[in-house]
PDB file of C-alpha atoms and ligand atoms in Angstrom:
ATOM      1  CA  UNK A   1     126.966  81.073 113.087  1.00 39.00           C
ATOM      2  CA  UNK A   2     129.054  78.011 113.773  1.00 39.00           C
ATOM      3  CA  UNK A   3     129.504  75.065 111.493  1.00 46.00           C
ATOM      4  CA  UNK A   4     130.598  72.787 114.326  1.00 48.00           C
ATOM      5  CA  UNK A   5     128.111  70.002 114.930  1.00 47.00           C
ATOM      6  CA  UNK A   6     126.737  69.151 118.350  1.00 48.00           C
ATOM      7  CA  UNK A   7     127.515  65.594 119.508  1.00 46.00           C
ATOM      8  CA  UNK A   8     123.831  64.709 119.161  1.00 45.00           C
ATOM      9  CA  UNK A   9     123.773  65.949 115.570  1.00 47.00           C
ATOM     10  CA  UNK A  10     126.812  63.871 114.719  1.00 47.00           C
ATOM     11  CA  UNK A  11     125.084  60.767 116.044  1.00 47.00           C
ATOM     12  CA  UNK A  12     121.906  61.666 114.240  1.00 47.00           C
ATOM     13  CA  UNK A  13     123.710  62.113 110.926  1.00 49.00           C
ATOM     14  CA  UNK A  14     125.603  58.858 111.467  1.00 56.00           C
ATOM     15  CA  UNK A  15     122.428  56.822 111.907  1.00 66.00           C
ATOM     16  CA  UNK A  16     120.038  58.829 109.730  1.00 81.00           C
ATOM     17  CA  UNK A  17     119.717  56.941 106.468  1.00 87.00           C
ATOM     18  CA  UNK A  18     119.832  59.010 103.278  1.00 91.00           C
ATOM     19  CA  UNK A  19     116.197  59.652 102.358  1.00 94.00           C
ATOM     20  CA  UNK A  20     116.694  59.472  98.599  1.00 94.00           C
ATOM     21  CA  UNK A  21     118.459  57.202  96.165  1.00 94.00           C
ATOM     22  CA  UNK A  22     118.351  58.802  92.723  1.00 94.00           C
ATOM     23  CA  UNK A  23     118.478  56.695  89.558  1.00 96.00           C
ATOM     24  CA  UNK A  24     121.592  56.928  87.360  1.00 96.00           C
ATOM     25  CA  UNK A  25     121.362  58.901  84.099  1.00 97.00           C
ATOM     26  CA  UNK A  26     121.559  55.646  82.119  1.00 98.00           C
ATOM     27  CA  UNK A  27     118.720  53.970  84.031  1.00 98.00           C
ATOM     28  CA  UNK A  28     116.774  52.988  80.921  1.00 98.00           C
ATOM     29  CA  UNK A  29     119.821  51.452  79.203  1.00 98.00           C
ATOM     30  CA  UNK A  30     120.456  49.358  82.333  1.00 98.00           C
ATOM     31  CA  UNK A  31     116.794  48.378  82.415  1.00 98.00           C
ATOM     32  CA  UNK A  32     116.842  47.353  78.753  1.00 98.00           C
ATOM     33  CA  UNK A  33     119.937  45.186  79.277  1.00 98.00           C
ATOM     34  CA  UNK A  34     118.362  43.528  82.291  1.00 98.00           C
ATOM     35  CA  UNK A  35     115.120  42.836  80.394  1.00 98.00           C
ATOM     36  CA  UNK A  36     117.043  41.311  77.496  1.00 98.00           C
ATOM     37  CA  UNK A  37     118.812  39.002  79.934  1.00 97.00           C
ATOM     38  CA  UNK A  38     115.614  38.040  81.790  1.00 97.00           C
ATOM     39  CA  UNK A  39     113.723  37.409  78.547  1.00 97.00           C
ATOM     40  CA  UNK A  40     115.732  34.253  77.819  1.00 96.00           C
ATOM     41  CA  UNK A  41     113.624  31.270  78.821  1.00 94.00           C
ATOM     42  CA  UNK A  42     110.835  33.440  80.228  1.00 95.00           C
ATOM     43  CA  UNK A  43     107.294  32.580  79.032  1.00 94.00           C
ATOM     44  CA  UNK A  44     106.778  36.318  78.391  1.00 95.00           C
ATOM     45  CA  UNK A  45     109.912  36.577  76.258  1.00 96.00           C
ATOM     46  CA  UNK A  46     108.403  38.540  73.360  1.00 95.00           C
ATOM     47  CA  UNK A  47     106.703  40.989  75.658  1.00 95.00           C
ATOM     48  CA  UNK A  48     109.866  41.540  77.747  1.00 97.00           C
ATOM     49  CA  UNK A  49     111.814  42.197  74.541  1.00 97.00           C
ATOM     50  CA  UNK A  50     109.209  44.758  73.436  1.00 96.00           C
ATOM     51  CA  UNK A  51     109.605  46.551  76.768  1.00 97.00           C
ATOM     52  CA  UNK A  52     113.406  46.357  76.372  1.00 98.00           C
ATOM     53  CA  UNK A  53     113.065  48.050  72.984  1.00 97.00           C
ATOM     54  CA  UNK A  54     110.910  50.768  74.540  1.00 97.00           C
ATOM     55  CA  UNK A  55     113.529  51.233  77.283  1.00 98.00           C
ATOM     56  CA  UNK A  56     116.260  51.785  74.659  1.00 98.00           C
ATOM     57  CA  UNK A  57     114.065  54.501  73.123  1.00 98.00           C
ATOM     58  CA  UNK A  58     113.409  55.972  76.587  1.00 98.00           C
ATOM     59  CA  UNK A  59     117.171  56.241  77.063  1.00 98.00           C
ATOM     60  CA  UNK A  60     117.550  58.075  73.753  1.00 98.00           C
ATOM     61  CA  UNK A  61     114.814  60.509  74.802  1.00 98.00           C
ATOM     62  CA  UNK A  62     116.468  61.132  78.173  1.00 98.00           C
ATOM     63  CA  UNK A  63     119.797  61.704  76.399  1.00 97.00           C
ATOM     64  CA  UNK A  64     118.132  64.247  74.056  1.00 96.00           C
ATOM     65  CA  UNK A  65     115.136  65.607  75.997  1.00 96.00           C
ATOM     66  CA  UNK A  66     112.236  66.788  73.785  1.00 95.00           C
ATOM     67  CA  UNK A  67     111.232  69.306  76.494  1.00 89.00           C
ATOM     68  CA  UNK A  68     112.930  70.936  79.454  1.00 86.00           C
ATOM     69  CA  UNK A  69     111.861  70.799  83.092  1.00 84.00           C
ATOM     70  CA  UNK A  70     108.299  72.214  82.945  1.00 88.00           C
ATOM     71  CA  UNK A  71     108.351  73.585  86.493  1.00 86.00           C
ATOM     72  CA  UNK A  72     109.990  76.938  87.250  1.00 86.00           C
ATOM     73  CA  UNK A  73     112.428  77.044  90.119  1.00 84.00           C
ATOM     74  CA  UNK A  74     110.229  79.206  92.356  1.00 86.00           C
ATOM     75  CA  UNK A  75     107.345  76.737  91.984  1.00 87.00           C
ATOM     76  CA  UNK A  76     109.686  73.850  92.853  1.00 85.00           C
ATOM     77  CA  UNK A  77     110.867  75.654  95.974  1.00 83.00           C
ATOM     78  CA  UNK A  78     107.320  76.503  96.983  1.00 85.00           C
ATOM     79  CA  UNK A  79     106.262  72.856  96.617  1.00 85.00           C
ATOM     80  CA  UNK A  80     109.235  71.564  98.579  1.00 82.00           C
ATOM     81  CA  UNK A  81     108.736  74.112 101.383  1.00 83.00           C
ATOM     82  CA  UNK A  82     105.092  72.988 101.679  1.00 84.00           C
ATOM     83  CA  UNK A  83     106.086  69.315 101.671  1.00 82.00           C
ATOM     84  CA  UNK A  84     104.486  68.781  98.233  1.00 88.00           C
ATOM     85  CA  UNK A  85     106.081  66.839  95.381  1.00 94.00           C
ATOM     86  CA  UNK A  86     107.747  69.334  92.978  1.00 94.00           C
ATOM     87  CA  UNK A  87     106.933  67.152  89.947  1.00 95.00           C
ATOM     88  CA  UNK A  88     103.323  66.398  90.965  1.00 95.00           C
ATOM     89  CA  UNK A  89     102.062  63.894  88.417  1.00 97.00           C
ATOM     90  CA  UNK A  90      98.367  64.736  88.818  1.00 95.00           C
ATOM     91  CA  UNK A  91      98.825  68.375  87.775  1.00 94.00           C
ATOM     92  CA  UNK A  92     101.730  68.021  85.302  1.00 96.00           C
ATOM     93  CA  UNK A  93      99.998  65.248  83.359  1.00 97.00           C
ATOM     94  CA  UNK A  94      97.172  67.729  82.694  1.00 97.00           C
ATOM     95  CA  UNK A  95      99.539  70.525  81.703  1.00 95.00           C
ATOM     96  CA  UNK A  96     100.836  68.249  78.967  1.00 95.00           C
ATOM     97  CA  UNK A  97     104.571  69.015  78.543  1.00 96.00           C
ATOM     98  CA  UNK A  98     105.057  65.220  78.373  1.00 98.00           C
ATOM     99  CA  UNK A  99     103.095  65.038  75.091  1.00 98.00           C
ATOM    100  CA  UNK A 100     106.276  66.071  73.247  1.00 97.00           C
ATOM    101  CA  UNK A 101     107.900  62.925  74.683  1.00 98.00           C
ATOM    102  CA  UNK A 102     105.157  60.673  73.357  1.00 98.00           C
ATOM    103  CA  UNK A 103     105.436  62.306  69.935  1.00 97.00           C
ATOM    104  CA  UNK A 104     109.219  61.808  69.942  1.00 97.00           C
ATOM    105  CA  UNK A 105     108.814  58.191  71.057  1.00 97.00           C
ATOM    106  CA  UNK A 106     106.440  57.461  68.175  1.00 96.00           C
ATOM    107  CA  UNK A 107     109.080  58.784  65.780  1.00 95.00           C
ATOM    108  CA  UNK A 108     111.215  55.737  66.637  1.00 95.00           C
ATOM    109  CA  UNK A 109     108.723  53.240  65.168  1.00 91.00           C
ATOM    110  CA  UNK A 110     108.133  52.348  61.540  1.00 86.00           C
ATOM    111  CA  UNK A 111     106.226  49.081  61.855  1.00 84.00           C
ATOM    112  CA  UNK A 112     103.898  47.862  59.097  1.00 83.00           C
ATOM    113  CA  UNK A 113     100.323  48.822  60.010  1.00 80.00           C
ATOM    114  CA  UNK A 114      99.120  45.207  59.786  1.00 83.00           C
ATOM    115  CA  UNK A 115     101.433  43.958  62.587  1.00 84.00           C
ATOM    116  CA  UNK A 116     100.177  43.901  66.194  1.00 81.00           C
ATOM    117  CA  UNK A 117     102.744  46.529  67.148  1.00 87.00           C
ATOM    118  CA  UNK A 118     101.924  48.582  64.048  1.00 89.00           C
ATOM    119  CA  UNK A 119      98.241  48.629  65.003  1.00 91.00           C
ATOM    120  CA  UNK A 120      99.036  50.125  68.401  1.00 92.00           C
ATOM    121  CA  UNK A 121     101.451  52.655  66.924  1.00 93.00           C
ATOM    122  CA  UNK A 122      98.885  53.666  64.270  1.00 94.00           C
ATOM    123  CA  UNK A 123      96.191  54.134  66.886  1.00 95.00           C
ATOM    124  CA  UNK A 124      98.499  56.415  68.851  1.00 96.00           C
ATOM    125  CA  UNK A 125      99.634  58.325  65.756  1.00 94.00           C
ATOM    126  CA  UNK A 126      96.046  59.020  64.704  1.00 95.00           C
ATOM    127  CA  UNK A 127      95.040  60.272  68.149  1.00 97.00           C
ATOM    128  CA  UNK A 128      95.111  63.979  68.926  1.00 97.00           C
ATOM    129  CA  UNK A 129      96.655  65.654  71.967  1.00 97.00           C
ATOM    130  CA  UNK A 130      93.334  65.723  73.836  1.00 97.00           C
ATOM    131  CA  UNK A 131      92.895  61.990  73.444  1.00 98.00           C
ATOM    132  CA  UNK A 132      96.526  61.335  74.399  1.00 98.00           C
ATOM    133  CA  UNK A 133      96.212  63.540  77.441  1.00 98.00           C
ATOM    134  CA  UNK A 134      93.055  61.694  78.477  1.00 98.00           C
ATOM    135  CA  UNK A 135      94.876  58.359  78.241  1.00 98.00           C
ATOM    136  CA  UNK A 136      97.830  59.747  80.209  1.00 98.00           C
ATOM    137  CA  UNK A 137      95.572  61.050  82.977  1.00 98.00           C
ATOM    138  CA  UNK A 138      93.735  57.706  83.120  1.00 98.00           C
ATOM    139  CA  UNK A 139      96.964  55.683  83.246  1.00 98.00           C
ATOM    140  CA  UNK A 140      98.523  57.751  86.021  1.00 98.00           C
ATOM    141  CA  UNK A 141      95.350  57.609  88.087  1.00 96.00           C
ATOM    142  CA  UNK A 142      95.196  53.815  87.795  1.00 95.00           C
ATOM    143  CA  UNK A 143      92.143  53.729  85.485  1.00 95.00           C
ATOM    144  CA  UNK A 144      93.536  51.111  83.151  1.00 93.00           C
ATOM    145  CA  UNK A 145      90.063  50.367  81.754  1.00 93.00           C
ATOM    146  CA  UNK A 146      90.106  53.758  80.040  1.00 96.00           C
ATOM    147  CA  UNK A 147      93.303  53.035  78.065  1.00 96.00           C
ATOM    148  CA  UNK A 148      93.473  50.413  75.263  1.00 95.00           C
ATOM    149  CA  UNK A 149      95.737  47.695  76.762  1.00 94.00           C
ATOM    150  CA  UNK A 150      98.082  47.602  73.752  1.00 94.00           C
ATOM    151  CA  UNK A 151      98.836  51.309  74.211  1.00 96.00           C
ATOM    152  CA  UNK A 152      99.801  51.072  77.888  1.00 96.00           C
ATOM    153  CA  UNK A 153     103.534  50.303  77.404  1.00 96.00           C
ATOM    154  CA  UNK A 154     103.916  53.160  74.884  1.00 97.00           C
ATOM    155  CA  UNK A 155     102.103  55.655  77.089  1.00 98.00           C
ATOM    156  CA  UNK A 156     103.955  54.414  80.174  1.00 98.00           C
ATOM    157  CA  UNK A 157     107.304  54.684  78.391  1.00 98.00           C
ATOM    158  CA  UNK A 158     106.708  58.286  77.292  1.00 98.00           C
ATOM    159  CA  UNK A 159     105.502  59.365  80.739  1.00 98.00           C
ATOM    160  CA  UNK A 160     108.365  57.627  82.573  1.00 98.00           C
ATOM    161  CA  UNK A 161     111.029  59.065  80.284  1.00 98.00           C
ATOM    162  CA  UNK A 162     109.684  62.603  80.768  1.00 98.00           C
ATOM    163  CA  UNK A 163     109.404  62.339  84.552  1.00 98.00           C
ATOM    164  CA  UNK A 164     112.768  60.627  85.093  1.00 98.00           C
ATOM    165  CA  UNK A 165     114.451  63.248  82.948  1.00 97.00           C
ATOM    166  CA  UNK A 166     112.797  66.016  84.947  1.00 95.00           C
ATOM    167  CA  UNK A 167     113.719  64.308  88.229  1.00 95.00           C
ATOM    168  CA  UNK A 168     117.369  64.232  87.185  1.00 94.00           C
ATOM    169  CA  UNK A 169     117.130  67.907  86.156  1.00 92.00           C
ATOM    170  CA  UNK A 170     115.825  69.105  89.544  1.00 88.00           C
ATOM    171  CA  UNK A 171     118.495  71.459  90.887  1.00 78.00           C
ATOM    172  CA  UNK A 172     118.242  70.372  94.509  1.00 70.00           C
ATOM    173  CA  UNK A 173     116.653  67.220  95.781  1.00 66.00           C
ATOM    174  CA  UNK A 174     115.905  68.009  99.407  1.00 80.00           C
ATOM    175  CA  UNK A 175     112.558  66.270  99.243  1.00 89.00           C
ATOM    176  CA  UNK A 176     110.382  65.540 102.235  1.00 88.00           C
ATOM    177  CA  UNK A 177     108.405  62.324 102.770  1.00 92.00           C
ATOM    178  CA  UNK A 178     104.973  62.379 101.129  1.00 92.00           C
ATOM    179  CA  UNK A 179     101.678  61.943 102.957  1.00 90.00           C
ATOM    180  CA  UNK A 180     101.795  58.165 102.636  1.00 95.00           C
ATOM    181  CA  UNK A 181     104.782  55.785 102.804  1.00 97.00           C
ATOM    182  CA  UNK A 182     103.992  54.316  99.390  1.00 98.00           C
ATOM    183  CA  UNK A 183     103.898  57.706  97.641  1.00 97.00           C
ATOM    184  CA  UNK A 184     106.841  59.203  95.746  1.00 97.00           C
ATOM    185  CA  UNK A 185     108.189  62.407  97.348  1.00 96.00           C
ATOM    186  CA  UNK A 186     109.217  63.762  93.925  1.00 96.00           C
ATOM    187  CA  UNK A 187     106.072  63.188  91.829  1.00 97.00           C
ATOM    188  CA  UNK A 188     103.432  61.786  94.191  1.00 97.00           C
ATOM    189  CA  UNK A 189     102.956  58.549  92.221  1.00 98.00           C
ATOM    190  CA  UNK A 190     102.603  55.160  93.894  1.00 98.00           C
ATOM    191  CA  UNK A 191     105.618  52.911  94.459  1.00 98.00           C
ATOM    192  CA  UNK A 192     106.196  50.056  92.004  1.00 98.00           C
ATOM    193  CA  UNK A 193     108.379  47.855  94.242  1.00 98.00           C
ATOM    194  CA  UNK A 194     110.836  47.861  97.117  1.00 98.00           C
ATOM    195  CA  UNK A 195     114.599  47.468  96.798  1.00 97.00           C
ATOM    196  CA  UNK A 196     116.847  46.419  99.690  1.00 96.00           C
ATOM    197  CA  UNK A 197     120.127  48.014  98.646  1.00 95.00           C
ATOM    198  CA  UNK A 198     123.553  46.465  99.118  1.00 92.00           C
ATOM    199  CA  UNK A 199     126.156  49.191  98.769  1.00 88.00           C
ATOM    200  CA  UNK A 200     127.751  52.016 100.730  1.00 88.00           C
ATOM    201  CA  UNK A 201     125.584  54.271 102.852  1.00 89.00           C
ATOM    202  CA  UNK A 202     122.406  52.655 101.478  1.00 89.00           C
ATOM    203  CA  UNK A 203     123.540  49.130 102.460  1.00 91.00           C
ATOM    204  CA  UNK A 204     120.809  47.023 104.049  1.00 93.00           C
ATOM    205  CA  UNK A 205     118.202  49.785 103.767  1.00 95.00           C
ATOM    206  CA  UNK A 206     114.888  49.491 101.990  1.00 97.00           C
ATOM    207  CA  UNK A 207     113.978  52.009  99.323  1.00 97.00           C
ATOM    208  CA  UNK A 208     110.721  52.169  97.385  1.00 98.00           C
ATOM    209  CA  UNK A 209     111.024  52.739  93.644  1.00 98.00           C
ATOM    210  CA  UNK A 210     108.559  55.155  92.025  1.00 98.00           C
ATOM    211  CA  UNK A 211     106.398  53.705  89.257  1.00 98.00           C
ATOM    212  CA  UNK A 212     106.685  56.947  87.264  1.00 98.00           C
ATOM    213  CA  UNK A 213     109.932  58.862  87.849  1.00 98.00           C
ATOM    214  CA  UNK A 214     112.130  56.014  89.248  1.00 98.00           C
ATOM    215  CA  UNK A 215     113.083  58.094  92.300  1.00 97.00           C
ATOM    216  CA  UNK A 216     113.741  55.860  95.329  1.00 97.00           C
ATOM    217  CA  UNK A 217     112.930  56.867  98.892  1.00 97.00           C
ATOM    218  CA  UNK A 218     113.739  55.259 102.217  1.00 96.00           C
ATOM    219  CA  UNK A 219     111.094  53.378 104.197  1.00 97.00           C
ATOM    220  CA  UNK A 220     112.044  51.248 107.207  1.00 95.00           C
ATOM    221  CA  UNK A 221     111.959  47.496 106.650  1.00 95.00           C
ATOM    222  CA  UNK A 222     109.357  45.097 108.015  1.00 94.00           C
ATOM    223  CA  UNK A 223     106.488  47.555 107.822  1.00 96.00           C
ATOM    224  CA  UNK A 224     103.518  47.381 105.460  1.00 98.00           C
ATOM    225  CA  UNK A 225     103.886  50.435 103.232  1.00 98.00           C
ATOM    226  CA  UNK A 226     100.091  50.683 102.845  1.00 98.00           C
ATOM    227  CA  UNK A 227      98.659  50.335 106.369  1.00 98.00           C
ATOM    228  CA  UNK A 228     101.950  50.825 108.273  1.00 97.00           C
ATOM    229  CA  UNK A 229     101.394  47.665 110.336  1.00 97.00           C
ATOM    230  CA  UNK A 230     104.287  45.336 111.166  1.00 95.00           C
ATOM    231  CA  UNK A 231     102.080  42.536 112.503  1.00 96.00           C
ATOM    232  CA  UNK A 232     102.220  39.122 110.905  1.00 96.00           C
ATOM    233  CA  UNK A 233     103.990  40.215 107.718  1.00 96.00           C
ATOM    234  CA  UNK A 234     104.840  37.244 105.522  1.00 94.00           C
ATOM    235  CA  UNK A 235     107.574  37.065 102.882  1.00 94.00           C
ATOM    236  CA  UNK A 236     106.616  34.972  99.882  1.00 93.00           C
ATOM    237  CA  UNK A 237     109.044  33.835  97.199  1.00 91.00           C
ATOM    238  CA  UNK A 238     108.713  31.941  93.955  1.00 83.00           C
ATOM    239  CA  UNK A 239     110.073  28.416  94.189  1.00 75.00           C
ATOM    240  CA  UNK A 240     113.315  28.564  92.313  1.00 68.00           C
ATOM    241  CA  UNK A 241     116.018  25.892  92.174  1.00 60.00           C
ATOM    242  CA  UNK A 242     118.702  28.458  91.443  1.00 68.00           C
ATOM    243  CA  UNK A 243     118.594  29.999  94.901  1.00 72.00           C
ATOM    244  CA  UNK A 244     119.123  28.391  98.279  1.00 73.00           C
ATOM    245  CA  UNK A 245     116.511  29.114 100.975  1.00 67.00           C
ATOM    246  CA  UNK A 246     116.951  32.575 102.471  1.00 76.00           C
ATOM    247  CA  UNK A 247     118.861  33.759  99.420  1.00 85.00           C
ATOM    248  CA  UNK A 248     115.882  34.571  97.224  1.00 89.00           C
ATOM    249  CA  UNK A 249     116.498  37.793  95.262  1.00 92.00           C
ATOM    250  CA  UNK A 250     112.780  38.615  95.264  1.00 94.00           C
ATOM    251  CA  UNK A 251     110.218  38.371  98.040  1.00 95.00           C
ATOM    252  CA  UNK A 252     106.740  39.793  98.322  1.00 96.00           C
ATOM    253  CA  UNK A 253     106.007  41.480 101.646  1.00 97.00           C
ATOM    254  CA  UNK A 254     102.444  40.328 102.320  1.00 97.00           C
ATOM    255  CA  UNK A 255     100.340  42.073 104.958  1.00 97.00           C
ATOM    256  CA  UNK A 256      97.481  40.114 106.547  1.00 97.00           C
ATOM    257  CA  UNK A 257      96.147  43.379 108.034  1.00 97.00           C
ATOM    258  CA  UNK A 258      95.185  45.069 104.761  1.00 98.00           C
ATOM    259  CA  UNK A 259      95.556  42.045 102.446  1.00 97.00           C
ATOM    260  CA  UNK A 260      97.995  43.776 100.123  1.00 98.00           C
ATOM    261  CA  UNK A 261     101.574  43.066  99.140  1.00 98.00           C
ATOM    262  CA  UNK A 262     104.628  44.729  97.669  1.00 98.00           C
ATOM    263  CA  UNK A 263     107.413  42.956  95.799  1.00 97.00           C
ATOM    264  CA  UNK A 264     110.866  43.513  97.185  1.00 97.00           C
ATOM    265  CA  UNK A 265     114.203  43.034  95.422  1.00 96.00           C
ATOM    266  CA  UNK A 266     117.246  42.042  97.521  1.00 96.00           C
ATOM    267  CA  UNK A 267     120.359  43.335  95.778  1.00 96.00           C
ATOM    268  CA  UNK A 268     122.652  41.365  98.114  1.00 95.00           C
ATOM    269  CA  UNK A 269     121.176  38.216  96.547  1.00 94.00           C
ATOM    270  CA  UNK A 270     121.226  39.531  92.975  1.00 94.00           C
ATOM    271  CA  UNK A 271     123.126  42.771  92.477  1.00 95.00           C
ATOM    272  CA  UNK A 272     121.928  43.087  88.865  1.00 95.00           C
ATOM    273  CA  UNK A 273     118.222  43.166  89.791  1.00 96.00           C
ATOM    274  CA  UNK A 274     116.289  46.147  88.430  1.00 97.00           C
ATOM    275  CA  UNK A 275     112.868  46.901  89.950  1.00 97.00           C
ATOM    276  CA  UNK A 276     110.787  47.306  86.777  1.00 98.00           C
ATOM    277  CA  UNK A 277     112.477  44.567  84.748  1.00 98.00           C
ATOM    278  CA  UNK A 278     112.442  42.019  87.558  1.00 97.00           C
ATOM    279  CA  UNK A 279     108.841  42.866  88.367  1.00 97.00           C
ATOM    280  CA  UNK A 280     107.706  42.063  84.813  1.00 97.00           C
ATOM    281  CA  UNK A 281     109.772  38.873  84.712  1.00 96.00           C
ATOM    282  CA  UNK A 282     108.125  37.517  87.874  1.00 95.00           C
ATOM    283  CA  UNK A 283     104.426  37.922  87.119  1.00 94.00           C
ATOM    284  CA  UNK A 284     103.990  34.284  88.195  1.00 93.00           C
ATOM    285  CA  UNK A 285     104.397  35.440  91.802  1.00 95.00           C
ATOM    286  CA  UNK A 286     101.613  38.011  91.331  1.00 96.00           C
ATOM    287  CA  UNK A 287      99.335  35.296  89.967  1.00 94.00           C
ATOM    288  CA  UNK A 288     100.007  33.069  93.021  1.00 94.00           C
ATOM    289  CA  UNK A 289      99.330  35.909  95.444  1.00 96.00           C
ATOM    290  CA  UNK A 290      96.218  36.960  93.545  1.00 96.00           C
ATOM    291  CA  UNK A 291      94.870  33.430  93.949  1.00 95.00           C
ATOM    292  CA  UNK A 292      95.527  33.657  97.675  1.00 95.00           C
ATOM    293  CA  UNK A 293      93.405  36.815  97.804  1.00 96.00           C
ATOM    294  CA  UNK A 294      96.167  39.412  98.183  1.00 97.00           C
ATOM    295  CA  UNK A 295      95.792  42.706  96.319  1.00 97.00           C
ATOM    296  CA  UNK A 296      98.467  44.416  94.323  1.00 97.00           C
ATOM    297  CA  UNK A 297      98.372  48.196  94.714  1.00 96.00           C
ATOM    298  CA  UNK A 298     101.733  48.875  93.018  1.00 97.00           C
ATOM    299  CA  UNK A 299     101.408  49.873  89.354  1.00 97.00           C
ATOM    300  CA  UNK A 300     103.880  48.924  86.636  1.00 97.00           C
ATOM    301  CA  UNK A 301     103.229  51.438  83.851  1.00 97.00           C
ATOM    302  CA  UNK A 302     104.538  49.084  81.167  1.00 97.00           C
ATOM    303  CA  UNK A 303     101.776  46.555  81.733  1.00 94.00           C
ATOM    304  CA  UNK A 304      97.995  46.748  81.875  1.00 89.00           C
ATOM    305  CA  UNK A 305      96.853  44.547  84.786  1.00 84.00           C
ATOM    306  CA  UNK A 306      95.549  41.209  83.541  1.00 73.00           C
ATOM    307  CA  UNK A 307      97.597  41.367  80.329  1.00 61.00           C
ATOM    308  CA  UNK A 308     100.439  39.093  81.552  1.00 52.00           C
TER     309      UNK A 308
HETATM  310 FE1  LIG B 401     108.084  59.656  91.348  1.00 75.25          FE
HETATM  311 FE1  LIG B 402      98.987  46.400 105.436  1.00 75.25          FE
END
């Protein structure tokens, strides 16, 4: 066997973009810092600061995981060889290893029961594992109606921390693209937003960020991630005096074919942008697009739709 590459392979590897961009181990600390910065002057300040607090707890959980990777290595390999996500959210949420993460997260709160936050924490504390599992299943399948809105950020935080920790613990990450462009190759969850990266081998490429595990995967630019059409795509920004035209750090890719959109963060225009934090801080753009009749299919697990 020879390790010398054929000329064609060299060209292919030179132009083939890396499929994955994995989050750093301190992703939740970075997210918290970004949220704290964005909260200043934002009409949702108190809410963004609550999410920042949850992110700090998520980071502590990731630094001291309450449970190990719940998937044995042979099952991971089997999934990957069949092109299936090794951390499949729909089955793992039912198996329930993440419940230890929710329990650990609740241990970080000692709010008085008569405060709005205390009420949510109490409701979670009094629930049993069956109830918690039911809420987790509902949240990850997009059935927000089945989860009390005040509980969504707590549930989302526990689930995200567990899945991101497991993602970072996967021994090899030779993942294959999922069945649909907007689906995470690691856990099968829908994308939360797009990120056009600005550094090194990822420079200028679009990655989609997973709403659950924060894995990012490559998808070519100027293509609707839902219906795969490139026709008539429109890029909508929020009017903002701070940025000159064409330098907007956030644009929504709007598809007239399927009437849906996906927010996209341009790191060359704001290198500190963070998909989840910047998504929550720009809900005004979602409201504008909703009024125009565009649908949002990308979940943000820290927010029940309609609660902004
Ligand atoms: Fe994922
Ligand atoms: Fe489309």
